[in-house]
Amino acid sequence: MPDNTTHAKRDDMPEGARRVRLSRVFDEDAELYDRARPGYPPELYDDLAELAGACPGSRVLEVGCGTGQATVPLAGRGCRITAVEVGPHMAAVARRNLAGAGAVEVVTADFESWPLPEEPFDAVVSATAFHWIDPSMRMAKAADALRPGGALAVVRNQHVMGGTEEFFVEVQRCYERFDPDTPPGLRPPAAADIDGSDHAEEVARSGRFGPTVFRRYEQDLTYTTSDYLELLRTYSGHRALPEAARNGLLECIAGLIDGRYGGRVTKRYLIELGVSTS
């Protein structure tokens, strides 16, 4: 999930040392991540079955499973899953969430160095995690993991205009006050303005896949003040702030929600699925 909820620009291509550093902060509180992070709409799994072949009996490699937000529904649909997760605490929670599921294995490893098994997969799925993988190798390794005709399915998530719109205008002042990297005047973009072409172009440059097919879904989720603060505490950009600045930011946001919005706000998400066949 993008970590700066007020920026119109995607944060799906973090660079170098920043990418590595931020990708590790989620493991600091895996229980909070599991509790606060939302799942995905049912239509997404229908499209994964139709477009990527993620259906009963299929072999699925999941890259960056987190605590199992997508793994659990895929397992429930009968997929045979190998899930790779770099964070040991996140992987442990995923195993707990998948206890009793069918053919599911959670491997604690970074995808870049994990040795691919000899038997290829029908689909490689990465839900809100592919941007943390080294861009110099993620496409090639995903393709190497697939059987001929297998599919790479990448899910991306963006906060967009909608929900309690005025709150997301007003909250910008909190970010400007406590996060010095926040440019002034930023607003959530309209869903129609989100451009997914960067992913399609990366797929095309790899020379390993056919054209990318996209599906989009919007969902509104309503949060109490405490629930919204928990969600923010799972975002890498927020976790990376100095403690005093992070605490000040969260207090400012809490005061705004409680003082002007009755203790509840609604956030609109755009979920984008891109499927490319090898």
CSV table of C-alpha atoms in Angstrom, one decimal:
chain,number,residue,atom,x,y,z
A,1,MET,CA,0.0,0.0,0.0
A,2,PRO,CA,1.4,3.5,-0.8
A,3,ASP,CA,2.7,5.0,2.4
A,4,ASN,CA,2.2,8.7,1.9
A,5,THR,CA,-1.6,9.0,2.0
A,6,THR,CA,-1.6,12.7,0.9
A,7,HIS,CA,0.6,12.4,-2.2
A,8,ALA,CA,-0.8,12.1,-5.7
A,9,LYS,CA,2.4,10.5,-7.0
A,10,ARG,CA,2.7,6.7,-6.6
A,11,ASP,CA,5.4,5.5,-4.2
A,12,ASP,CA,5.7,2.2,-6.1
A,13,MET,CA,9.3,2.7,-7.2
A,14,PRO,CA,11.4,3.4,-4.1
A,15,GLU,CA,15.1,3.6,-4.9
A,16,GLY,CA,18.2,1.8,-3.7
A,17,ALA,CA,19.0,1.9,0.0
A,18,ARG,CA,15.6,3.6,0.7
A,19,ARG,CA,13.8,0.7,-0.9
A,20,VAL,CA,15.7,-1.9,1.2
A,21,ARG,CA,15.4,0.1,4.4
A,22,LEU,CA,11.7,0.8,4.2
A,23,SER,CA,10.9,-2.7,3.0
A,24,ARG,CA,12.1,-4.0,6.4
A,25,VAL,CA,10.1,-1.8,8.7
A,26,PHE,CA,6.9,-3.7,8.4
A,27,ASP,CA,8.3,-6.6,10.3
A,28,GLU,CA,8.8,-4.4,13.4
A,29,ASP,CA,5.2,-4.9,14.4
A,30,ALA,CA,3.7,-7.8,12.5
A,31,GLU,CA,0.7,-8.1,14.8
A,32,LEU,CA,-0.3,-4.5,14.2
A,33,TYR,CA,0.2,-5.0,10.4
A,34,ASP,CA,-2.1,-8.0,10.5
A,35,ARG,CA,-4.7,-6.3,12.5
A,36,ALA,CA,-4.8,-3.0,10.6
A,37,ARG,CA,-4.1,-3.7,6.9
A,38,PRO,CA,-7.2,-4.2,4.8
A,39,GLY,CA,-7.8,-7.1,2.5
A,40,TYR,CA,-8.9,-7.0,-1.1
A,41,PRO,CA,-12.3,-7.1,-2.7
A,42,PRO,CA,-13.7,-10.5,-3.8
A,43,GLU,CA,-13.8,-9.4,-7.4
A,44,LEU,CA,-10.0,-9.3,-7.4
A,45,TYR,CA,-9.8,-13.1,-6.7
A,46,ASP,CA,-12.4,-13.8,-9.4
A,47,ASP,CA,-10.2,-11.9,-11.9
A,48,LEU,CA,-7.0,-13.7,-10.6
A,49,ALA,CA,-8.7,-17.0,-11.4
A,50,GLU,CA,-9.9,-15.8,-14.9
A,51,LEU,CA,-6.8,-13.9,-16.0
A,52,ALA,CA,-3.9,-15.6,-14.1
A,53,GLY,CA,-5.2,-19.1,-13.6
A,54,ALA,CA,-5.2,-18.8,-9.8
A,55,CYS,CA,-7.8,-21.4,-9.3
A,56,PRO,CA,-8.3,-24.7,-7.5
A,57,GLY,CA,-5.2,-26.9,-7.8
A,58,SER,CA,-3.0,-24.3,-9.5
A,59,ARG,CA,0.6,-23.8,-8.3
A,60,VAL,CA,0.9,-20.2,-7.1
A,61,LEU,CA,4.1,-18.4,-6.0
A,62,GLU,CA,3.3,-15.4,-3.8
A,63,VAL,CA,6.0,-12.8,-3.5
A,64,GLY,CA,5.8,-10.8,-0.3
A,65,CYS,CA,2.9,-12.4,1.4
A,66,GLY,CA,3.0,-10.2,4.5
A,67,THR,CA,0.8,-11.7,7.1
A,68,GLY,CA,-1.5,-13.4,4.5
A,69,GLN,CA,-4.0,-10.7,3.4
A,70,ALA,CA,-4.1,-12.3,-0.1
A,71,THR,CA,-2.7,-15.7,0.8
A,72,VAL,CA,-5.7,-16.7,3.0
A,73,PRO,CA,-8.3,-16.0,0.3
A,74,LEU,CA,-6.2,-17.7,-2.4
A,75,ALA,CA,-5.8,-20.8,-0.2
A,76,GLY,CA,-9.5,-20.8,0.5
A,77,ARG,CA,-10.0,-21.0,-3.3
A,78,GLY,CA,-7.9,-24.2,-3.5
A,79,CYS,CA,-4.6,-22.8,-4.8
A,80,ARG,CA,-1.4,-24.6,-3.9
A,81,ILE,CA,0.7,-21.8,-2.6
A,82,THR,CA,4.4,-21.2,-1.9
A,83,ALA,CA,4.6,-17.8,-0.2
A,84,VAL,CA,7.9,-16.0,0.2
A,85,GLU,CA,8.1,-13.3,2.9
A,86,VAL,CA,11.4,-11.6,4.0
A,87,GLY,CA,10.1,-10.6,7.5
A,88,PRO,CA,10.4,-13.4,10.0
A,89,HIS,CA,7.7,-12.0,12.3
A,90,MET,CA,5.4,-11.4,9.3
A,91,ALA,CA,6.0,-14.9,8.1
A,92,ALA,CA,5.2,-16.3,11.5
A,93,VAL,CA,1.9,-14.5,11.6
A,94,ALA,CA,1.1,-15.7,8.1
A,95,ARG,CA,1.7,-19.3,9.1
A,96,ARG,CA,-0.6,-18.9,12.1
A,97,ASN,CA,-3.3,-17.4,9.8
A,98,LEU,CA,-2.9,-20.2,7.4
A,99,ALA,CA,-2.9,-23.0,10.0
A,100,GLY,CA,-5.3,-25.7,8.8
A,101,ALA,CA,-5.2,-24.4,5.2
A,102,GLY,CA,-4.5,-26.9,2.4
A,103,ALA,CA,-1.2,-27.0,0.4
A,104,VAL,CA,0.4,-23.8,1.6
A,105,GLU,CA,4.0,-23.2,2.6
A,106,VAL,CA,5.4,-19.9,3.9
A,107,VAL,CA,9.1,-19.5,3.3
A,108,THR,CA,11.1,-16.8,5.2
A,109,ALA,CA,13.5,-15.4,2.6
A,110,ASP,CA,14.0,-12.5,0.4
A,111,PHE,CA,12.7,-13.2,-3.1
A,112,GLU,CA,15.9,-12.0,-4.8
A,113,SER,CA,18.2,-14.7,-3.3
A,114,TRP,CA,15.6,-17.4,-2.7
A,115,PRO,CA,16.4,-20.4,-5.0
A,116,LEU,CA,13.5,-21.2,-7.3
A,117,PRO,CA,12.2,-24.8,-7.1
A,118,GLU,CA,12.6,-27.1,-10.1
A,119,GLU,CA,8.9,-27.4,-10.7
A,120,PRO,CA,7.6,-24.2,-12.3
A,121,PHE,CA,4.5,-22.3,-11.1
A,122,ASP,CA,1.2,-21.6,-12.9
A,123,ALA,CA,1.1,-18.0,-11.5
A,124,VAL,CA,3.3,-15.6,-9.6
A,125,VAL,CA,1.2,-13.2,-7.5
A,126,SER,CA,2.4,-10.2,-5.6
A,127,ALA,CA,-0.1,-8.1,-3.7
A,128,THR,CA,1.1,-4.7,-2.7
A,129,ALA,CA,4.7,-5.9,-2.5
A,130,PHE,CA,6.3,-6.1,-5.9
A,131,HIS,CA,7.6,-2.5,-5.7
A,132,TRP,CA,9.8,-3.6,-2.8
A,133,ILE,CA,11.6,-6.2,-4.9
A,134,ASP,CA,14.9,-5.2,-6.6
A,135,PRO,CA,13.8,-3.8,-10.0
A,136,SER,CA,16.9,-5.0,-11.7
A,137,MET,CA,15.8,-8.6,-11.3
A,138,ARG,CA,12.1,-8.9,-10.3
A,139,MET,CA,10.7,-9.4,-13.8
A,140,ALA,CA,13.3,-11.9,-14.9
A,141,LYS,CA,13.0,-14.0,-11.8
A,142,ALA,CA,9.2,-13.9,-11.9
A,143,ALA,CA,9.4,-15.1,-15.5
A,144,ASP,CA,11.9,-17.8,-14.6
A,145,ALA,CA,9.5,-19.1,-11.9
A,146,LEU,CA,6.7,-19.6,-14.4
A,147,ARG,CA,5.8,-22.4,-16.7
A,148,PRO,CA,5.3,-21.4,-20.4
A,149,GLY,CA,2.0,-19.6,-20.5
A,150,GLY,CA,2.0,-18.9,-16.8
A,151,ALA,CA,1.0,-15.5,-15.5
A,152,LEU,CA,2.5,-12.7,-13.4
A,153,ALA,CA,-0.2,-10.9,-11.4
A,154,VAL,CA,0.8,-7.7,-9.6
A,155,VAL,CA,-1.6,-5.9,-7.3
A,156,ARG,CA,-1.1,-2.2,-6.5
A,157,ASN,CA,-3.0,-0.1,-4.1
A,158,GLN,CA,-3.5,3.7,-4.0
A,159,HIS,CA,-5.4,6.2,-1.8
A,160,VAL,CA,-7.6,8.2,-4.1
A,161,MET,CA,-10.1,11.1,-3.9
A,162,GLY,CA,-13.3,10.1,-2.3
A,163,GLY,CA,-14.6,9.1,1.1
A,164,THR,CA,-14.3,11.9,3.7
A,165,GLU,CA,-12.7,14.3,1.1
A,166,GLU,CA,-12.5,17.4,3.3
A,167,PHE,CA,-10.6,15.5,6.0
A,168,PHE,CA,-7.8,14.6,3.5
A,169,VAL,CA,-7.6,18.2,2.5
A,170,GLU,CA,-7.3,19.5,6.1
A,171,VAL,CA,-5.0,16.7,7.3
A,172,GLN,CA,-2.3,18.0,4.9
A,173,ARG,CA,-1.5,20.7,7.4
A,174,CYS,CA,-0.5,18.0,9.9
A,175,TYR,CA,1.8,16.4,7.4
A,176,GLU,CA,3.3,19.7,6.4
A,177,ARG,CA,4.0,20.5,10.1
A,178,PHE,CA,5.6,17.2,11.1
A,179,ASP,CA,7.0,15.7,7.9
A,180,PRO,CA,9.6,18.1,6.3
A,181,ASP,CA,9.6,16.1,3.1
A,182,THR,CA,5.9,16.9,2.5
A,183,PRO,CA,5.4,19.4,-0.4
A,184,PRO,CA,2.6,21.8,0.3
A,185,GLY,CA,-0.8,21.6,-1.3
A,186,LEU,CA,-0.9,17.9,-2.0
A,187,ARG,CA,-4.2,16.1,-2.4
A,188,PRO,CA,-5.3,12.5,-3.1
A,189,PRO,CA,-5.6,12.1,-6.9
A,190,ALA,CA,-8.8,11.1,-8.7
A,191,ALA,CA,-8.9,7.4,-9.5
A,192,ALA,CA,-9.1,8.2,-13.2
A,193,ASP,CA,-5.8,10.1,-12.9
A,194,ILE,CA,-3.8,7.2,-11.6
A,195,ASP,CA,-1.5,6.0,-14.4
A,196,GLY,CA,-0.5,2.3,-14.3
A,197,SER,CA,1.6,2.5,-17.5
A,198,ASP,CA,4.9,2.4,-15.6
A,199,HIS,CA,4.2,-1.3,-14.7
A,200,ALA,CA,3.1,-2.2,-18.3
A,201,GLU,CA,6.3,-0.5,-19.6
A,202,GLU,CA,8.5,-2.4,-17.2
A,203,VAL,CA,6.8,-5.7,-18.2
A,204,ALA,CA,7.3,-4.9,-21.9
A,205,ARG,CA,11.0,-3.9,-21.4
A,206,SER,CA,11.7,-7.3,-19.8
A,207,GLY,CA,10.9,-9.0,-23.0
A,208,ARG,CA,9.6,-12.0,-21.0
A,209,PHE,CA,5.8,-11.4,-21.1
A,210,GLY,CA,3.0,-10.5,-23.4
A,211,PRO,CA,0.9,-7.3,-23.0
A,212,THR,CA,-0.4,-6.5,-19.5
A,213,VAL,CA,-4.2,-6.7,-18.9
A,214,PHE,CA,-5.5,-4.4,-16.1
A,215,ARG,CA,-8.5,-4.6,-13.8
A,216,ARG,CA,-9.4,-1.8,-11.3
A,217,TYR,CA,-11.6,-1.8,-8.2
A,218,GLU,CA,-12.5,0.9,-5.7
A,219,GLN,CA,-13.5,0.3,-2.1
A,220,ASP,CA,-14.4,2.7,0.7
A,221,LEU,CA,-13.4,1.7,4.2
A,222,THR,CA,-14.5,3.6,7.3
A,223,TYR,CA,-12.1,3.9,10.3
A,224,THR,CA,-12.6,5.1,13.8
A,225,THR,CA,-9.8,7.4,15.1
A,226,SER,CA,-7.9,4.6,16.8
A,227,ASP,CA,-8.3,2.3,13.8
A,228,TYR,CA,-7.0,4.9,11.4
A,229,LEU,CA,-4.0,5.7,13.6
A,230,GLU,CA,-3.2,1.9,13.7
A,231,LEU,CA,-3.3,1.8,9.9
A,232,LEU,CA,-0.9,4.8,9.7
A,233,ARG,CA,1.5,3.1,12.0
A,234,THR,CA,1.9,0.3,9.5
A,235,TYR,CA,3.0,2.6,6.7
A,236,SER,CA,6.7,2.6,6.1
A,237,GLY,CA,6.9,6.3,5.5
A,238,HIS,CA,5.2,7.0,8.8
A,239,ARG,CA,7.4,4.4,10.7
A,240,ALA,CA,10.5,6.0,9.2
A,241,LEU,CA,9.8,9.4,10.8
A,242,PRO,CA,11.7,10.3,14.0
A,243,GLU,CA,9.7,9.2,17.0
A,244,ALA,CA,8.8,12.8,18.1
A,245,ALA,CA,7.7,13.8,14.7
A,246,ARG,CA,5.7,10.6,14.2
A,247,ASN,CA,3.9,11.0,17.6
A,248,GLY,CA,3.2,14.7,16.8
A,249,LEU,CA,1.8,13.8,13.4
A,250,LEU,CA,-0.5,11.1,14.8
A,251,GLU,CA,-1.7,13.4,17.7
A,252,CYS,CA,-2.5,16.1,15.1
A,253,ILE,CA,-4.4,13.6,13.0
A,254,ALA,CA,-6.3,12.2,15.9
A,255,GLY,CA,-7.3,15.7,17.1
A,256,LEU,CA,-8.6,16.5,13.7
A,257,ILE,CA,-10.7,13.3,13.3
A,258,ASP,CA,-12.1,13.6,16.8
A,259,GLY,CA,-12.6,17.4,16.7
A,260,ARG,CA,-14.2,17.9,13.3
A,261,TYR,CA,-15.3,14.5,12.0
A,262,GLY,CA,-17.0,12.8,14.9
A,263,GLY,CA,-14.3,10.2,15.4
A,264,ARG,CA,-14.7,8.5,12.0
A,265,VAL,CA,-13.3,9.0,8.5
A,266,THR,CA,-13.8,7.1,5.3
A,267,LYS,CA,-10.8,6.4,3.0
A,268,ARG,CA,-11.2,5.4,-0.7
A,269,TYR,CA,-8.8,2.9,-2.2
A,270,LEU,CA,-8.0,2.1,-5.8
A,271,ILE,CA,-6.8,-1.4,-6.2
A,272,GLU,CA,-5.2,-2.2,-9.6
A,273,LEU,CA,-4.5,-5.7,-10.9
A,274,GLY,CA,-2.0,-6.1,-13.8
A,275,VAL,CA,-1.7,-9.6,-15.3
A,276,SER,CA,1.0,-10.5,-17.9
A,277,THR,CA,1.4,-13.9,-19.5
A,278,SER,CA,4.8,-15.5,-20.1
